[in-house]
């Protein structure tokens, strides 16, 4: 008799979980009927939601990319902000990923967890924590550390847990391309009311994007994925990617964003560099150019020779060609405003060379270090933007050790792209994934020369995904089958 009763009971974990779920549903439903209130179902919904999150959290991971382009910054008390719905989803995913790794000790290969790129990211996070200890605004710096953590865990470790095959990364990029493509169509409908003018683009991209630069950067970083997904897929999927490519290009062209347009040929040039195995030479040349430029501008205060004429520094909002002309004549207000903040960042670094002012503290700290000769019409900075150069931002906020670690990360990543290119087979899926992630990474890095985008959820997401996908491509190149 006892054996017969025992045979009717659930025999393993999944069966017990299913029976517990049924019991919760029945109990909740009966309570709701007895009390005649739907509020009794709230615990049921929470329990079911928790079970889904813990067992199939990949749904949340994919949902993140399907909604990422629509994420919007919301202000919080204390001068802080949060991107909604992306950051709440990232918080939940961080917990899910960590729980998964604790429950599955063999979830990720040791070689991937100890990869040099992962070590560099951890060192950067460690140095950010040291800089936070000396920050001029500890609250903002701690928020930076927390945000960096819930970026690294889902976009990094979460990607390694879920993206096991090349088809998985095309799915992730495809979901993001769908949401970004929808914002292009919605933006175009508003932009058309302004005659697709250069002046009207910033208004058209709102509320999905803070400005046209972030909008164009998202479209540019997705283009390599569209290009190589077309070569990797067949049938209706391939046709969908062709349509997506057209929509992304249309949005990029009508964004009138100089850096994003220029980033595409730069990525093409880097492709030639890795084919010729010249990445190390290019990195040495770039470092030499940076050091020579810094020496020249700092010597006898030569940077003062490039102070703009306040009356002639203008914004050509109605004519994109005149806007480009003003750029190379050093009369464009957005370009010269960048110089104004670059000078301030350099002076901040000189005042705090080791630890900087602290992560996420450039504004309003930089205003004490500005040089009046470089002021422009927009120097009041009501939008509270920062340096418009991520390297200088890290230098000002985290000192020379911080920016050196970041440059080592970038150099190591570019060399990894070249190495893996010559280890993967031409025409193979790993080669296509490598090129998509590698070219996307180069596009993002090029944007960092003129903007600070790593902390922007719409762009920082793929900055880290591309990094961790290089690690996974390395596993594929070694013939390792990740279960």
XYZ file of C-alpha atoms in Angstrom:
483
model
C 0.000 0.000 0.000
C 2.776 2.380 0.982
C 4.636 1.558 -2.224
C 1.520 2.303 -4.264
C 1.081 5.686 -2.578
C 4.760 6.449 -3.078
C 4.459 5.722 -6.803
C 1.765 8.395 -7.065
C 4.016 11.066 -5.562
C 6.358 13.149 -7.780
C 9.627 11.313 -8.314
C 12.061 14.055 -9.361
C 12.715 17.790 -9.129
C 10.743 18.953 -12.210
C 7.708 16.881 -11.168
C 7.808 18.304 -7.640
C 8.126 21.810 -9.034
C 5.127 21.230 -11.308
C 3.014 19.855 -8.465
C 3.966 22.752 -6.221
C 2.953 25.187 -8.971
C -0.430 23.457 -9.335
C -0.940 23.579 -5.565
C -0.187 27.319 -5.476
C -2.585 27.981 -8.356
C -5.393 25.952 -6.724
C -4.845 27.543 -3.323
C -4.767 31.030 -4.771
C -7.845 30.442 -6.915
C -9.828 28.994 -3.998
C -8.839 31.912 -1.752
C -9.879 34.433 -4.406
C -13.288 32.752 -4.762
C -13.874 32.579 -1.013
C -12.863 36.165 -0.343
C -14.383 37.389 -3.621
C -11.365 39.552 -4.416
C -8.751 39.225 -7.165
C -6.094 40.578 -4.767
C -5.686 37.060 -3.406
C -4.150 36.124 -6.766
C -1.277 38.601 -6.349
C 0.927 36.110 -4.419
C 0.150 33.499 -7.074
C 1.311 35.841 -9.838
C 4.474 36.667 -7.893
C 5.287 32.991 -7.282
C 4.673 32.072 -10.918
C 6.757 35.022 -12.051
C 9.581 33.995 -9.735
C 9.505 30.424 -11.037
C 9.615 31.628 -14.632
C 12.500 33.962 -13.849
C 14.538 31.256 -12.125
C 13.859 28.508 -14.675
C 13.526 30.339 -18.006
C 15.180 33.701 -17.486
C 16.364 33.655 -21.084
C 12.894 35.054 -21.880
C 13.826 38.185 -19.906
C 17.181 38.334 -21.693
C 15.518 38.367 -25.097
C 12.795 40.734 -23.855
C 15.525 43.175 -22.859
C 16.727 43.514 -26.453
C 13.208 43.673 -27.839
C 12.521 46.726 -25.641
C 16.013 48.231 -25.424
C 15.551 50.782 -28.199
C 12.459 52.122 -26.400
C 14.193 52.465 -23.037
C 13.897 55.954 -21.557
C 15.849 57.749 -18.855
C 13.822 58.647 -15.761
C 14.968 60.958 -12.980
C 15.333 59.660 -9.417
C 15.695 61.525 -6.110
C 19.176 62.797 -5.329
C 20.017 63.789 -8.895
C 20.296 60.162 -10.061
C 18.523 58.545 -12.986
C 17.507 55.112 -14.267
C 16.830 53.777 -17.754
C 13.398 52.134 -17.873
C 12.671 49.309 -18.613
C 16.268 48.273 -19.356
C 17.879 48.773 -15.939
C 15.106 47.052 -13.921
C 15.414 44.109 -16.320
C 19.201 44.178 -15.923
C 18.816 44.074 -12.139
C 16.623 40.971 -12.335
C 18.903 39.348 -14.907
C 21.941 39.991 -12.707
C 20.339 37.972 -9.934
C 19.282 35.222 -12.350
C 22.758 34.897 -13.866
C 24.491 34.772 -10.486
C 22.020 32.185 -9.138
C 22.495 30.091 -12.293
C 26.279 30.161 -11.928
C 26.006 29.161 -8.249
C 23.678 26.264 -9.038
C 25.605 25.102 -12.102
C 29.284 24.961 -11.247
C 30.036 23.775 -14.792
C 27.945 26.538 -16.377
C 30.942 28.260 -17.977
C 34.384 26.939 -18.916
C 37.178 28.064 -16.611
C 39.180 29.190 -19.642
C 36.475 31.684 -20.593
C 36.041 33.006 -17.050
C 39.798 33.616 -16.765
C 40.184 35.088 -20.255
C 42.515 38.144 -20.364
C 39.634 40.377 -21.502
C 37.593 39.359 -18.445
C 40.603 39.996 -16.187
C 41.006 43.481 -17.689
C 37.337 44.283 -17.127
C 37.627 43.186 -13.498
C 40.755 45.308 -13.020
C 38.910 48.309 -14.450
C 36.002 47.694 -12.072
C 38.448 47.361 -9.182
C 40.133 50.656 -10.061
C 36.715 52.340 -10.354
C 36.039 51.199 -6.780
C 39.343 52.737 -5.614
C 38.514 55.975 -7.422
C 35.063 55.936 -5.799
C 36.700 55.931 -2.358
C 38.217 59.347 -3.195
C 35.236 60.674 -5.177
C 33.963 64.234 -4.817
C 30.427 62.780 -4.986
C 30.342 59.303 -3.469
C 26.637 58.748 -4.209
C 27.059 59.206 -7.969
C 30.205 57.069 -8.024
C 28.552 54.200 -6.149
C 25.620 54.324 -8.618
C 28.228 54.067 -11.399
C 29.758 50.958 -9.766
C 26.369 49.313 -9.347
C 25.350 50.111 -12.917
C 28.662 48.776 -14.234
C 28.030 45.540 -12.316
C 24.556 45.005 -13.725
C 25.958 45.716 -17.193
C 28.845 43.263 -16.913
C 26.887 40.362 -15.416
C 23.916 40.120 -17.861
C 25.649 41.415 -21.010
C 28.849 39.523 -20.208
C 28.294 36.354 -18.202
C 24.628 36.147 -19.251
C 25.659 36.251 -22.899
C 28.175 33.456 -22.390
C 25.511 31.343 -20.652
C 22.857 31.792 -23.352
C 24.673 32.434 -26.626
C 25.957 28.919 -27.242
C 25.703 28.779 -31.029
C 26.124 31.360 -33.822
C 22.356 31.282 -34.429
C 21.856 32.657 -30.899
C 23.760 35.895 -31.544
C 21.808 36.489 -34.767
C 18.641 36.128 -32.678
C 19.842 38.670 -30.108
C 20.942 41.147 -32.778
C 17.722 40.513 -34.702
C 15.532 41.389 -31.712
C 17.467 44.597 -31.168
C 17.316 45.397 -34.891
C 13.517 44.964 -34.788
C 13.116 47.443 -31.927
C 15.653 49.867 -33.441
C 13.960 49.561 -36.847
C 10.604 50.444 -35.297
C 12.123 53.574 -33.766
C 13.497 54.487 -37.203
C 10.005 54.280 -38.703
C 8.476 56.293 -35.853
C 11.279 58.845 -36.067
C 10.880 59.112 -39.844
C 7.151 59.811 -39.485
C 7.936 62.744 -37.180
C 11.000 63.847 -39.150
C 8.932 63.999 -42.337
C 6.890 66.795 -40.741
C 10.143 68.790 -40.610
C 10.955 67.964 -44.233
C 13.730 65.583 -43.098
C 15.786 68.662 -42.224
C 19.037 68.598 -40.275
C 17.497 71.047 -37.817
C 14.548 68.758 -37.020
C 16.334 65.460 -36.328
C 16.933 65.953 -32.583
C 13.255 66.631 -31.986
C 12.244 63.668 -34.171
C 14.274 61.060 -32.251
C 12.680 61.911 -28.905
C 11.488 60.355 -26.601
C 13.315 57.162 -27.611
C 16.780 58.751 -27.771
C 18.331 61.683 -25.938
C 19.779 63.054 -29.182
C 20.533 62.133 -32.780
C 24.066 60.973 -31.908
C 22.835 58.092 -29.727
C 20.203 57.271 -32.368
C 22.762 57.102 -35.162
C 25.270 55.193 -33.020
C 22.723 52.436 -32.383
C 21.968 52.110 -36.091
C 25.667 52.100 -37.013
C 26.658 49.394 -34.507
C 23.856 47.136 -35.782
C 24.829 47.399 -39.450
C 27.683 44.816 -39.266
C 25.253 42.327 -37.726
C 22.758 42.932 -40.522
C 25.475 42.555 -43.156
C 26.857 39.249 -41.851
C 23.469 37.851 -40.823
C 22.449 38.190 -44.471
C 25.423 36.007 -45.404
C 24.614 33.530 -42.615
C 20.884 32.973 -43.123
C 18.534 31.769 -45.862
C 14.953 32.205 -47.025
C 12.531 34.505 -45.209
C 15.042 35.242 -42.447
C 17.553 36.488 -44.960
C 14.915 38.674 -46.633
C 13.971 40.136 -43.228
C 17.609 41.049 -42.619
C 17.792 42.735 -46.039
C 14.781 44.856 -45.097
C 16.349 45.593 -41.729
C 19.597 46.654 -43.413
C 17.688 49.093 -45.614
C 15.783 50.578 -42.668
C 18.965 50.973 -40.594
C 20.800 52.675 -43.473
C 17.871 55.006 -44.116
C 17.811 56.019 -40.467
C 21.574 56.554 -40.409
C 21.612 58.750 -43.513
C 18.715 60.906 -42.304
C 20.290 61.286 -38.846
C 22.927 63.675 -40.271
C 25.487 62.414 -37.762
C 29.049 62.916 -38.983
C 30.786 60.489 -36.614
C 28.379 57.627 -37.345
C 28.713 58.019 -41.107
C 32.499 58.140 -40.851
C 32.598 55.112 -38.529
C 31.537 52.770 -41.345
C 34.567 53.368 -43.621
C 36.784 53.292 -40.518
C 35.459 49.805 -39.728
C 36.117 48.856 -43.355
C 39.718 50.077 -43.051
C 40.205 48.054 -39.879
C 38.991 44.979 -41.753
C 41.858 45.547 -44.178
C 44.276 46.000 -41.271
C 43.390 42.657 -39.660
C 43.624 40.854 -42.986
C 47.170 42.216 -43.398
C 48.039 41.444 -39.746
C 48.951 45.076 -39.044
C 46.868 45.775 -35.917
C 49.891 46.038 -33.616
C 51.575 48.513 -35.983
C 48.422 50.640 -36.135
C 48.127 50.638 -32.330
C 51.759 51.726 -31.921
C 51.258 54.488 -34.498
C 48.067 55.657 -32.773
C 49.780 55.739 -29.365
C 52.722 57.668 -30.818
C 50.325 60.169 -32.416
C 48.465 60.674 -29.114
C 51.691 61.231 -27.169
C 53.079 63.611 -29.810
C 49.828 65.570 -29.918
C 49.637 65.820 -26.131
C 53.258 66.985 -25.966
C 52.664 69.670 -28.597
C 49.449 71.069 -27.105
C 50.793 71.120 -23.537
C 54.172 72.583 -24.468
C 54.130 76.327 -23.705
C 50.312 76.166 -23.612
C 50.065 75.772 -27.395
C 46.434 74.681 -26.999
C 45.553 78.350 -26.424
C 46.348 79.014 -30.085
C 43.191 77.096 -31.015
C 40.747 79.059 -28.884
C 37.650 79.801 -31.008
C 36.345 83.204 -32.031
C 33.206 83.511 -29.915
C 31.355 85.582 -32.544
C 32.198 83.278 -35.462
C 31.474 79.961 -33.720
C 27.979 79.081 -34.964
C 25.521 76.236 -35.480
C 24.352 75.682 -39.056
C 21.148 73.879 -38.173
C 19.403 74.475 -41.497
C 22.191 73.354 -43.820
C 24.175 70.152 -43.297
C 26.789 71.111 -45.931
C 27.516 74.401 -44.164
C 27.654 72.416 -40.912
C 30.414 70.224 -42.379
C 32.245 73.286 -43.724
C 32.166 74.942 -40.307
C 33.593 71.759 -38.795
C 36.876 71.785 -40.695
C 37.144 75.591 -40.329
C 36.894 75.166 -36.519
C 33.788 77.365 -36.477
C 31.189 74.708 -35.638
C 29.763 75.317 -32.178
C 29.379 71.612 -31.280
C 32.970 70.867 -32.279
C 34.440 73.824 -30.433
C 32.297 73.114 -27.367
C 33.991 69.708 -27.311
C 37.385 71.442 -27.232
C 36.137 73.610 -24.345
C 35.373 70.503 -22.304
C 38.486 68.623 -23.441
C 40.621 71.457 -22.063
C 38.685 71.279 -18.779
C 39.156 67.482 -18.654
C 42.906 67.879 -19.134
C 43.084 70.414 -16.318
C 41.023 68.111 -14.070
C 43.437 65.251 -14.781
C 46.368 67.486 -13.845
C 44.668 68.298 -10.529
C 43.797 64.637 -9.737
C 46.268 62.535 -11.762
C 45.971 59.259 -9.840
C 42.318 58.727 -8.870
C 40.505 61.512 -10.714
C 37.399 63.225 -9.364
C 35.497 59.925 -9.103
C 33.309 57.968 -11.564
C 30.300 59.859 -12.900
C 31.381 63.211 -11.395
C 32.612 65.179 -14.436
C 29.477 67.338 -14.346
C 29.416 69.853 -12.674
C 32.989 69.446 -11.399
C 34.517 70.392 -14.771
C 33.195 73.960 -14.650
C 35.870 74.873 -12.100
C 38.552 73.870 -14.612
C 37.334 75.525 -17.802
C 39.280 78.165 -19.725
C 37.120 81.152 -20.595
C 38.821 81.660 -23.977
C 37.201 78.428 -25.223
C 33.631 79.321 -24.238
C 30.884 78.980 -26.864
C 27.207 79.848 -27.086
C 26.202 76.483 -25.556
C 28.700 76.345 -22.682
C 25.955 76.714 -20.075
C 25.296 73.011 -20.731
C 21.675 72.712 -19.499
C 21.519 69.069 -20.673
C 24.371 68.223 -18.234
C 26.425 66.357 -20.841
C 30.080 65.504 -20.239
C 33.357 65.526 -22.189
C 32.256 64.173 -25.592
C 35.371 61.997 -25.482
C 35.266 58.814 -23.417
C 39.046 58.560 -23.039
C 39.264 62.040 -21.535
C 36.201 61.320 -19.394
C 37.890 58.275 -17.852
C 41.115 60.269 -17.442
C 39.333 63.113 -15.613
C 37.179 60.853 -13.431
C 39.525 57.910 -12.749
C 42.993 59.312 -13.350
C 45.826 57.963 -15.476
C 45.598 54.353 -14.168
C 41.926 54.244 -15.204
C 42.499 55.435 -18.762
C 45.605 53.229 -19.170
C 43.589 50.144 -18.162
C 40.876 51.128 -20.637
C 43.387 51.584 -23.462
C 44.962 48.198 -22.692
C 41.484 46.634 -22.886
C 40.851 48.212 -26.285
C 44.269 47.278 -27.643
C 43.931 43.701 -26.405
C 40.476 43.432 -27.945
C 41.603 44.656 -31.360
C 44.538 42.241 -31.342
C 42.150 39.428 -30.326
C 39.936 40.243 -33.324
C 42.919 39.956 -35.662
C 44.143 36.713 -34.060
C 40.718 35.047 -34.236
C 40.221 36.185 -37.832
C 43.194 34.097 -38.888
C 42.086 31.115 -36.762
C 38.553 30.860 -38.163
C 37.628 29.327 -41.492
C 36.574 31.664 -44.339
C 32.827 31.492 -44.918
C 32.195 29.770 -41.584
C 29.657 30.870 -38.981
C 32.367 31.658 -36.357
C 34.096 33.910 -38.922
C 30.838 35.791 -39.638
C 30.093 36.225 -35.925
C 33.658 37.432 -35.335
C 33.436 40.028 -38.105
C 29.990 41.233 -37.037
C 31.065 41.672 -33.405
C 34.526 42.979 -34.323
C 33.317 45.614 -36.782
C 30.521 46.634 -34.399
C 33.112 47.036 -31.628
C 35.321 49.224 -33.857
C 32.317 51.407 -34.729
C 31.536 51.899 -31.035
C 35.176 52.697 -30.181
C 35.335 55.271 -32.988
C 32.274 56.981 -31.516
C 34.043 57.129 -28.146
C 36.519 59.615 -29.605
C 33.716 62.189 -29.846
C 31.143 60.951 -27.338
C 30.820 59.087 -24.019
C 28.596 56.106 -24.807
C 29.748 53.073 -22.823
C 27.372 53.965 -19.980
C 24.444 54.448 -22.402
C 22.341 51.265 -22.195
C 21.530 51.233 -25.908
C 25.228 51.205 -26.855
C 27.099 49.938 -23.797
C 25.080 46.728 -24.082
C 26.777 45.763 -27.339
C 30.145 47.120 -26.226
C 30.199 44.324 -23.636
C 28.351 41.723 -25.734
C 30.911 42.143 -28.517
C 33.757 41.687 -26.019
C 32.335 38.493 -24.542
C 31.381 37.111 -27.947
C 35.041 37.321 -28.934
C 35.739 35.011 -25.998
C 33.056 32.607 -27.220
C 34.360 32.720 -30.810
C 37.748 31.751 -29.376
C 36.116 28.629 -27.918
C 34.504 27.820 -31.260
C 37.871 28.304 -33.019
C 39.408 25.721 -30.683
C 36.683 23.265 -31.634
C 35.126 23.342 -28.194
C 31.430 22.489 -28.087
C 29.736 24.502 -25.381
C 26.731 22.652 -23.965
